[in-house]
XYZ file of C-alpha atoms in Angstrom:
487
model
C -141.684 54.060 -36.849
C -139.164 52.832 -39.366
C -136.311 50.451 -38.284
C -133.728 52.332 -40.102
C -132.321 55.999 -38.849
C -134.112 59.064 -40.394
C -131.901 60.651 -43.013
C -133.211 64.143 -43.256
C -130.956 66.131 -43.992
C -132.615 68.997 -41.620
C -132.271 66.725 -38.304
C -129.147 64.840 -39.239
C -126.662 67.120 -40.780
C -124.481 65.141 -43.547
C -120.888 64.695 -42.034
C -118.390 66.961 -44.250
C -116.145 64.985 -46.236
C -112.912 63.231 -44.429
C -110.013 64.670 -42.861
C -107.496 64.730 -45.234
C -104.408 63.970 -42.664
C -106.119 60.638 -42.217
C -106.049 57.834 -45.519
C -107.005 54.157 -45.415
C -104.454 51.467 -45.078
C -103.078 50.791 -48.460
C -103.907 46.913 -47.867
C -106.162 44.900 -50.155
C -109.752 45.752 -49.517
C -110.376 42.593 -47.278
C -107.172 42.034 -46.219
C -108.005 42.127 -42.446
C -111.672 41.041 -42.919
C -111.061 37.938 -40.871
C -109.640 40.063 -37.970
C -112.261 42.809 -37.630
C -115.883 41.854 -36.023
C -119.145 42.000 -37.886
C -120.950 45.539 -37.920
C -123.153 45.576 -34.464
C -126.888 45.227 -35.196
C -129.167 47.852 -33.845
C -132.173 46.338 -31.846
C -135.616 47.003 -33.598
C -136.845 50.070 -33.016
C -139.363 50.214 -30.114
C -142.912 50.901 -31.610
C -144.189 52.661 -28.798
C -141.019 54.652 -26.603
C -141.584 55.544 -23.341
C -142.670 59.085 -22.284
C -139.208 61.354 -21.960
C -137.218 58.978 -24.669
C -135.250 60.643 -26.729
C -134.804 59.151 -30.246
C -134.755 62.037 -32.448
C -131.253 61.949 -34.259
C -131.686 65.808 -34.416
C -130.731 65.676 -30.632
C -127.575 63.810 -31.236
C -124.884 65.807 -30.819
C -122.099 66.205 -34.183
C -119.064 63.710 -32.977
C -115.974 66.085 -32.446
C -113.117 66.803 -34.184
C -110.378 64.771 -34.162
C -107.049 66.610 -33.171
C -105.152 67.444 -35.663
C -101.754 66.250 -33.665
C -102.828 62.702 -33.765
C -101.959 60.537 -36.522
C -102.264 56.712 -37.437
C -99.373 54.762 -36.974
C -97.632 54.040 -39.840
C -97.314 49.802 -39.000
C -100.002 47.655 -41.027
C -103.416 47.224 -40.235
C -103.450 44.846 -37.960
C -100.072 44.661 -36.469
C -101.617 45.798 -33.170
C -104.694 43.661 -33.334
C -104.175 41.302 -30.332
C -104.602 44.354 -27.740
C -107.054 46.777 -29.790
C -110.724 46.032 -29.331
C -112.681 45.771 -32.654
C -113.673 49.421 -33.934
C -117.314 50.274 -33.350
C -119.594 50.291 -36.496
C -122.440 52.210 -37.453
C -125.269 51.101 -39.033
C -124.773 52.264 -42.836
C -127.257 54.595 -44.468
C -126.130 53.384 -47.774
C -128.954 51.786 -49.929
C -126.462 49.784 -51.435
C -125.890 46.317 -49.743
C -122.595 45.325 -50.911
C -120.760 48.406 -49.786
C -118.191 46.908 -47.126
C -118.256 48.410 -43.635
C -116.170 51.508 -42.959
C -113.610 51.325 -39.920
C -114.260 54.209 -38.071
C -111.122 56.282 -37.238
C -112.159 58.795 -34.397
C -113.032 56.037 -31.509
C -111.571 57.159 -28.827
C -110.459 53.489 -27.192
C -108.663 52.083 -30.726
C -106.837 55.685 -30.923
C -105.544 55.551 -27.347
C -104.742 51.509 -27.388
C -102.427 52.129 -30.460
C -100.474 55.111 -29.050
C -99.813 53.207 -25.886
C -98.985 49.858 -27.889
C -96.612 51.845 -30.104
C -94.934 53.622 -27.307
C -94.429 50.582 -25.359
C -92.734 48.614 -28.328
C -90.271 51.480 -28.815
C -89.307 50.963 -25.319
C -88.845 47.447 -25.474
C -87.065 48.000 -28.793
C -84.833 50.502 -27.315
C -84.023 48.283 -24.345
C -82.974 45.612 -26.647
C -80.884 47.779 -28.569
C -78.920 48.705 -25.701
C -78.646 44.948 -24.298
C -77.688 43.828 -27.673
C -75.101 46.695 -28.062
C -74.066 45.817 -24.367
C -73.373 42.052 -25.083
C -71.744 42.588 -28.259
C -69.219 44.861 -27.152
C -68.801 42.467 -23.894
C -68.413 39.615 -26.390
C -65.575 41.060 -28.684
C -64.123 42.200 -25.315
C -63.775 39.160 -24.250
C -62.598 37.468 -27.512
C -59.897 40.214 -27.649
C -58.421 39.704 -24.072
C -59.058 35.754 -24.777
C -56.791 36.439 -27.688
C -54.664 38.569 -26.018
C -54.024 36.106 -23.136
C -53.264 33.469 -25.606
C -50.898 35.470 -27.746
C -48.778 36.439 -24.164
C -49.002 32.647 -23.452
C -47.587 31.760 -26.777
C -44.681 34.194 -26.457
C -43.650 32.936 -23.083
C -43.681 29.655 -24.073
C -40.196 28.429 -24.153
C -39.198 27.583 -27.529
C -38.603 23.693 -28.193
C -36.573 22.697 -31.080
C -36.790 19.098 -32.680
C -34.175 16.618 -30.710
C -33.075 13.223 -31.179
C -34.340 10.807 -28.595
C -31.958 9.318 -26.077
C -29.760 6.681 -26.894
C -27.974 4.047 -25.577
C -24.535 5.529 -24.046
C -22.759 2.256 -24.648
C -19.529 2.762 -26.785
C -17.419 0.532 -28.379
C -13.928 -0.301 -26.406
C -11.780 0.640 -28.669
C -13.430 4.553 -28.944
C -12.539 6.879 -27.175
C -15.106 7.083 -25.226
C -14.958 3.747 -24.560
C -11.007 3.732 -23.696
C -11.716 6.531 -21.185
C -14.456 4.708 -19.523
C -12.244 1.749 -18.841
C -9.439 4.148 -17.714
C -10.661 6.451 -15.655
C -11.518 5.373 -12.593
C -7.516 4.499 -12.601
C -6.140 7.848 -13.210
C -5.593 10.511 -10.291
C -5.022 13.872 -9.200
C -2.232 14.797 -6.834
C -2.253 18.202 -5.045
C 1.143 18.602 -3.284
C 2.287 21.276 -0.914
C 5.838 22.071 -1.039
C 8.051 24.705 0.112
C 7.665 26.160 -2.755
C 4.489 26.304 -2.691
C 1.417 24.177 -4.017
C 1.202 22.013 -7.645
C -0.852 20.082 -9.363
C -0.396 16.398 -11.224
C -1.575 13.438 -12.174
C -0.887 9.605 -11.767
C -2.203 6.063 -12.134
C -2.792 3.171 -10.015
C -0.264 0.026 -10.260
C -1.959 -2.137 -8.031
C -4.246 -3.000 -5.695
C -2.117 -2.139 -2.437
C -2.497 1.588 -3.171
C 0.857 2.162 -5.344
C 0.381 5.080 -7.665
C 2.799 5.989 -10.547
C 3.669 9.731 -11.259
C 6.561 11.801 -12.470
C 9.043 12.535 -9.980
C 9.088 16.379 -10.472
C 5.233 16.596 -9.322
C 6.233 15.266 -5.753
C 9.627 16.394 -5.259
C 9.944 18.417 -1.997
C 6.667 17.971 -1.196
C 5.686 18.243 2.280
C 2.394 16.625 1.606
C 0.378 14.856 -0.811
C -3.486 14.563 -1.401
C -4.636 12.262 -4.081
C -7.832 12.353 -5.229
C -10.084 10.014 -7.113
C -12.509 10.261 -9.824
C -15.260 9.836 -7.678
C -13.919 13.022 -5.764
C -13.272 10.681 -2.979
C -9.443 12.465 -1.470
C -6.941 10.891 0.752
C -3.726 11.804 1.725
C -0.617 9.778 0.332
C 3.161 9.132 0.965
C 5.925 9.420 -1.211
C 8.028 5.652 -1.640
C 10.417 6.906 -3.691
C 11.697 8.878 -6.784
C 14.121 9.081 -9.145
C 15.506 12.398 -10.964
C 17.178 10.637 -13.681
C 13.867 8.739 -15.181
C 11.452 11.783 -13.776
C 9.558 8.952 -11.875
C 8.473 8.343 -8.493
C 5.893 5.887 -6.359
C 3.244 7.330 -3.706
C 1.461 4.810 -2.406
C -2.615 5.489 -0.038
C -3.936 3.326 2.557
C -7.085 2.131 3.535
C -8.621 2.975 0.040
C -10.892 -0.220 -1.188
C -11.985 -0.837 -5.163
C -8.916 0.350 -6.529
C -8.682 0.292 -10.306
C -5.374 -0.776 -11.318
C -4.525 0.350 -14.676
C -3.485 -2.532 -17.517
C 0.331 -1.769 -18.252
C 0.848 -2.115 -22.321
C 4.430 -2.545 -24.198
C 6.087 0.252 -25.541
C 8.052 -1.596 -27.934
C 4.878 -2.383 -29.815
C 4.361 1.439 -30.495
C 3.947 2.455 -34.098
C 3.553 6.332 -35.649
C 0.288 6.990 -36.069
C -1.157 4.675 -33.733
C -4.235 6.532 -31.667
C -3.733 6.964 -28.430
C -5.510 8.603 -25.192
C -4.151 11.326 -22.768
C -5.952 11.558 -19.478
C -4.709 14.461 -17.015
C -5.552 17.442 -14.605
C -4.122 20.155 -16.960
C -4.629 23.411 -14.744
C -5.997 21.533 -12.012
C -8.997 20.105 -14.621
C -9.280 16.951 -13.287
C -10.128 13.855 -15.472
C -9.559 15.824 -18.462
C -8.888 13.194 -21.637
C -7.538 14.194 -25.018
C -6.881 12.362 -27.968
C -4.349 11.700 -30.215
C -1.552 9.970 -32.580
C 1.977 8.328 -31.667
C 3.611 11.042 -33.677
C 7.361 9.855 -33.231
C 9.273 7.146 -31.035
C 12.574 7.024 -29.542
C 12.387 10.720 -29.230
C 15.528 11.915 -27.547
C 14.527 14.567 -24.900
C 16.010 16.359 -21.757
C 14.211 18.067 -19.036
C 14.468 19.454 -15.897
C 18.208 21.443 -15.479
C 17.011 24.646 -12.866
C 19.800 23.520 -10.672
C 22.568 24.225 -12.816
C 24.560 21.751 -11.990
C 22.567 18.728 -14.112
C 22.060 16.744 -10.724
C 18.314 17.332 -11.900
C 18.231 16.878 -16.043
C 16.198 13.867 -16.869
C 17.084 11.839 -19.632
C 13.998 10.111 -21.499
C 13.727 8.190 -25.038
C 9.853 9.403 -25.187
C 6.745 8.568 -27.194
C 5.905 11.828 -29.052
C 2.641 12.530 -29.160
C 0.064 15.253 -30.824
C -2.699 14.741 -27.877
C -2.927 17.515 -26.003
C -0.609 17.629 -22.934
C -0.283 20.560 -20.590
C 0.644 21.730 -16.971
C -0.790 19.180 -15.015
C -0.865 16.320 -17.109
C 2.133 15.604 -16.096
C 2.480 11.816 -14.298
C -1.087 10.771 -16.223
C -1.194 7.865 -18.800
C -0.929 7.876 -22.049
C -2.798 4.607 -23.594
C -3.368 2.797 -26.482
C -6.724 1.625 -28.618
C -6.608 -1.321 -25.721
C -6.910 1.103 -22.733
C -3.259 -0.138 -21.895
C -0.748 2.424 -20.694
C 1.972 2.879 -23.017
C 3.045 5.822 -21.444
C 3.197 8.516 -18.594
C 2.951 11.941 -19.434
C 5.996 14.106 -19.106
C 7.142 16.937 -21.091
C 5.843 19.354 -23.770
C 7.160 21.720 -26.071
C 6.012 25.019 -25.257
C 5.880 28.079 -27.253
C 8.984 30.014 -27.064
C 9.573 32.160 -24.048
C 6.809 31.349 -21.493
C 4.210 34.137 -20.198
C 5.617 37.030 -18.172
C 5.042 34.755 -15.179
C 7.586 32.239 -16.279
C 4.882 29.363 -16.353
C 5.084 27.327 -19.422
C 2.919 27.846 -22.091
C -0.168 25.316 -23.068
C 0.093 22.626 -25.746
C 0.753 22.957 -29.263
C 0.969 19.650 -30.393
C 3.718 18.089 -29.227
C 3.661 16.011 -25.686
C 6.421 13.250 -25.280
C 6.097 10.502 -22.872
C 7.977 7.747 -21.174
C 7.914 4.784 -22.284
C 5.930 2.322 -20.398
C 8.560 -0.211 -20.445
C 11.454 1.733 -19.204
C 8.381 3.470 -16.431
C 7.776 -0.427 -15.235
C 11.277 -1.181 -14.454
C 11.982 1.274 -12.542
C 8.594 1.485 -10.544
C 9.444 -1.752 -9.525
C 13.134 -1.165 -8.482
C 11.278 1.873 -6.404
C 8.217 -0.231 -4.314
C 11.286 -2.757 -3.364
C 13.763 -0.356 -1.894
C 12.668 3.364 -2.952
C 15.724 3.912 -5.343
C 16.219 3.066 -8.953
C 19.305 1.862 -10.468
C 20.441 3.205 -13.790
C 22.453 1.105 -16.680
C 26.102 2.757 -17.201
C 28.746 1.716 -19.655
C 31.536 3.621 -17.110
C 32.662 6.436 -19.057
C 32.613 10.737 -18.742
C 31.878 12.385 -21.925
C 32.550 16.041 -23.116
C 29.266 17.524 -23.314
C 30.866 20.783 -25.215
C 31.521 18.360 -28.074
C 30.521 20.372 -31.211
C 30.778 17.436 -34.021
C 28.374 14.616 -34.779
C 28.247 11.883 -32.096
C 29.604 11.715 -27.961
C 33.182 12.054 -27.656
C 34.614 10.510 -24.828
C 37.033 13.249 -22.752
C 40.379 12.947 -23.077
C 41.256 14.362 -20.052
C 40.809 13.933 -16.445
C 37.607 15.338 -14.779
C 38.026 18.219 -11.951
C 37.992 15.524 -9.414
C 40.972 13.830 -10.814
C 39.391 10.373 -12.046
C 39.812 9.237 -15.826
C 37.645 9.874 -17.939
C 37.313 5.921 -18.673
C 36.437 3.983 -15.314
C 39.172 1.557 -14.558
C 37.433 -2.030 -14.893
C 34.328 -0.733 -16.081
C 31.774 -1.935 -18.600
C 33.588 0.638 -21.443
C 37.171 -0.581 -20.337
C 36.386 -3.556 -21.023
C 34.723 -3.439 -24.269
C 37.827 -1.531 -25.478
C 36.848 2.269 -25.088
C 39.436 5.215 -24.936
C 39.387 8.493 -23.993
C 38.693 10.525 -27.376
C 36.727 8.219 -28.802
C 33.553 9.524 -30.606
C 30.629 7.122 -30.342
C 27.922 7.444 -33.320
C 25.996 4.327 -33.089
C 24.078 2.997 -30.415
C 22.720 -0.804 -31.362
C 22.958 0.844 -34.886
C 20.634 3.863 -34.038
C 22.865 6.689 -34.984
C 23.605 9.411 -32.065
C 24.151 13.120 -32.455
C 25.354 14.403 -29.167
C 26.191 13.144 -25.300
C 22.281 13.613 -24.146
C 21.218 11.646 -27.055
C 24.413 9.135 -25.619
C 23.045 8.606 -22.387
C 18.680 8.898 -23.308
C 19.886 5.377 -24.828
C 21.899 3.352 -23.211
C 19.096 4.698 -20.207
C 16.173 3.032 -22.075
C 18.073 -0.088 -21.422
C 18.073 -2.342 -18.053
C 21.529 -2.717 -16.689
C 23.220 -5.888 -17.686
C 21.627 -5.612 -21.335
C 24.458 -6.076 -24.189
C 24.320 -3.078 -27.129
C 26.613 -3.103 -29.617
C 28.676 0.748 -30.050
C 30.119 1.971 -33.336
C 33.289 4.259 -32.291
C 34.982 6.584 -34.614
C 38.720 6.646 -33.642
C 41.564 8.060 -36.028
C 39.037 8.546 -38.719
C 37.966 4.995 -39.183
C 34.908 3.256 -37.678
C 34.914 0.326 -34.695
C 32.281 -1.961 -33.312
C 32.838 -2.915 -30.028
C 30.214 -4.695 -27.599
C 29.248 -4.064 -24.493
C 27.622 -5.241 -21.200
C 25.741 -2.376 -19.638
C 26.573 -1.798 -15.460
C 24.724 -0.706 -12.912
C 24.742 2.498 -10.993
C 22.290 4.032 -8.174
C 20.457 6.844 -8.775
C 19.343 9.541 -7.186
C-alpha cells in the first residue's frame, strides 16, 4: 500500500473551488510562519490493517459547509494567536514540494476560539470606554468646582491695599502734636448743674493742690461741679471764687494725685502770627485741640450784658485768635509753640443772629482770649481770699458818648455822687468832668469800653500816662491806678 492518500478522483471527490466570502490575510506570504506549527505527519501506512479497518478515503465523508453567517475577523493574522490552537493541516496532495502549507479555515475549534476572543475584547473595550468616560467627566468635575471654590475664596477675600509700616509716634515739641501731648493731661472738662440748667466748659490745672482755672461764666450759679480728666477719671469740685469783671473764676478738687499743672507763659511776649494751640470740650467734645495763629493783640472786647444792668459785662484786652473756638471751649488754654499758656479761652464771634434756639453759632475764625498775664493776677488775688480787685482811676464816664474817645460826665450820676471821685486817683492827676480821654499810655481809645478794657489790663497801683482833650487842645496828665473790689 502506498504511504501517500489515493487521489482517484472516483473515491475522493476533488473539493470545489473556495468559498468566495472567505480570502487570505493580505499579510506577506510568511509573515506568521514563525507562529503557526509544522504540518502534522501522518504515521506510515500500516502494510497489513486489521480485519474491519476502514482506510478507504471513499468512506470519508465530504467536510461540511461552512455557514455562510460566519466570517473571519477582520484583526491581523495573528492578533489572537496566544489563545487559538495551531490550525490542523492536511497532508498535501500537491506533487510540488515547495508549495507552503494552506491554513485551513473550516476547523471548528480556531472558528469558535476567535468569536469568543473577539467578543470578549469588545467587552473589555466597552468597559473601558465607560470607566474612561466616567473618570474624565469626574476629573473636569472636580477641576471645575476646585476652580469654582477658589474663585468664591478669592472674592471673599478682603481686599488689602499697600500701607506704610508703623512708625515711631514720637513728635517733635514744638508740633502740634507734640504741644498737645505735653498739654493735655492739664486741661479739663467741667460739667456744671445750675438752675438753669446743665453746661459744659473747660479749664486747666494751676497747681498741684487741685486749683483749676476757668472762665467765670461756666460756673456761675452752679449748684455743682464735676471735673473730669483726660484719663476719664471724674470728681466733683468746688467753686473758690469768681470774678464777673475779668470772666474768671478758681474751682479747686481734692484727693486727686499726679496732677499736671500747666506751664503759665507771658502774654506780653505775644506777636501776630505766632502759632498757637486751642484745647477745649466744644459741644461737650472733650480734649478737642485746634490750631492756629495770634491773629491780633490788645483786642478790645465786651461780653456778657443779659442782665441789663452791666453788673455782668466783662471787660477783656484779648489775644485774637483764628484757632477754632466754640461753645465749650470756653475756660481752656490757649498756648504757645512752648506748650505755655498764653491764654484762656473766652469769647467768639459768631455769625450774626444765632440759630432759632438762641445758642451761639460755631466758629468762624475769630476766638479772643485773655491774656495770661492779666488771668495770673487775678487767679491769685482769688485762691487768697476768693475776690479779685480791679485797678480804677476814680471817675464815671458817659457811655452814650458819640465822638472819638471816653468823655468824662459832666453831671452828677442818679445817685447824686460826682462824676469825678473826690480824692481819687483821676482827681488827683488833674481830671474834670467833660474831659474826653483819647490816649491810654499812648494807645489811642475810641469809646468808654475800650476806656476801661485798658486801664483793666493793668494791676492797681501801675502809673499810665492819659492824653485828655479839653477845650479843643490836648493834655497829658499821669496817673496812679487805685484799687477797687470786684464782684
Amino acid at each position: 500500500m502506498s504511504d501517500s492518500q489515493q487521489t482517484d478522483p472516483a473515491a475522493d471527490p476533488v473539493p470545489g473551488p473556495l468559498p468566495r466570502w472567505w480570502s487570505r490575510p493580505a499579510d506577506p506570504v510568511g509573515a506568521h510562519e514563525a507562529s503557526v506549527p509544522a504540518p502534522r505527519a501522518e504515521p506510515p501506512a500500516d502494510p497489513d490493517p486489521a480485519p474491519g479497518t476502514d482506510t478507504d478515503p471513499v468512506a470519508a465523508p465530504a467536510p461540511a459547509p461552512v455557514p455562510q453567517w460566519w466570517s473571519r475577523p477582520a484583526d491581523p493574522v495573528g492578533a489572537h494567536e496566544g489563545s487559538v490552537p495551531p490550525p490542523r493541516t492536511e497532508p498535501d496532495t500537491d506533487t510540488d514540494a515547495d508549495a507552503e502549507p494552506r491554513y485551513d479555515p473550516w476547523g471548528a475549534r480556531p472558528l469558535q476560539a476567535v468569536d469568543r476572543g473577539r467578543a470578549g475584547s469588545r467587552r473589555v473595550r466597552l468597559r473601558q470606554g465607560i470607566v474612561l468616560a466616567l473618570g474624565t467627566a469626574l476629573l473636569a468635575g472636580g477641576i471645575g468646582g476646585y476652580a469654582g471654590v477658589l474663585a468664591e475664596r478669592q472674592a471673599g477675600t478682603r481686599l488689602e491695599l499697600p500701607q506704610a509700616a508703623r512708625a515711631d509716634r514720637g513728635r517733635a515739641p514744638e508740633s502740634v502734636a507734640g504741644i498737645a501731648a505735653t498739654a493735655l493731661p492739664g486741661v479739663v472738662t467741667l460739667h456744671v448743674n445750675g438752675a438753669k440748667g446743665s453746661s459744659t466748659g473747660t479749664g486747666f490745672v494751676l497747681d498741684g493742690q487741685g486749683h483749676i482755672l476757668t472762665n467765670n461764666h461756666v460756673v456761675n450759679g452752679a449748684r455743682s461741679i464735676t471735673v473730669t480728666f483726660s484719663t476719664g477719671e471724674s470728681v466733683a469740685a468746688e467753686l473758690v471764687g469768681g470774678d464777673t469783671g475779668y470772666d474768671l473764676a478758681v474751682v479747686k478738687v481734692d484727693g486727686v494725685r499726679g496732677l499736671r499743672p500747666l506751664a503759665l507763659g507771658n502774654s506780653e511776649n505775644v506777636e501776630v502770627g505766632d502759632p498757637v494751640v486751642a484745647i477745649g470740650a466744644p459741644f461737650d467734645l472733650s480734649n478737642t485741640v485746634t490750631a492756629g495763629i495770634i491773629s491780633a493783640t490788645g483786642r478790645p472786647i465786651t461780653a456778657g450784658g443779659d442782665k441789663g444792668d452791666g453788673s455782668d459785662v466783662s471787660y477783656v484786652d484779648a489775644l485774637q485768635t483764628d484757632a477754632p473756638i466754640n461753645p465749650g471751649n470756653s475756660g481752656g488754654p490757649l498756648l504757645d509753640a512752648k506748650a505755655q499758656v498764653i491764654g484762656i479761652n473766652s469769647a467768639i464771634r459768631g455769625g450774626d443772629g444765632g440759630d432759632s434756639s438762641g445758642q451761639q453759632r460755631g466758629s468762624i475764625g475769630l476766638g479772643f482770649a485773655i491774656p495770661v498775664n492779666q488771668g495770673k493776677r487775678v487767679a491769685e488775688e482769688l485762691m487768697r481770699t476768693g475776690r479779685a480787685t480791679h485797678p480804677v482811676i476814680g471817675v464815671t464816664l458817659d457811655m452814650d458818648y458819640p465822638g472819638d474817645g471816653a468823655r468824662v460826665g459832666e453831671k452828677k450820676g442818679e445817685d447824686g455822687k460826682p462824676t469825678v471821685t473826690a480824692g481819687g486817683p483821676g482827681a488827683r492827676a488833674g481830671i474834670r468832668p467833660g474831659d474826653v480821654i483819647t490816649k491810654v499810655d499812648g494807645v489811642r481809645v475810641h469809646g468808654g469800653d475800650e476806656l476801661v478794657i485798658k486801664i483793666r489790663a493793668h494791676r492797681p497801683g501801675d502809673r499810665l500816662t492819659l492824653t485828655v482833650l479839653r477845650e479843643g487842645r490836648e493834655r497829658t496828665l499821669e496817673v496812679v491806678l487805685g484799687s477797687a473790689n470786684g464782684s
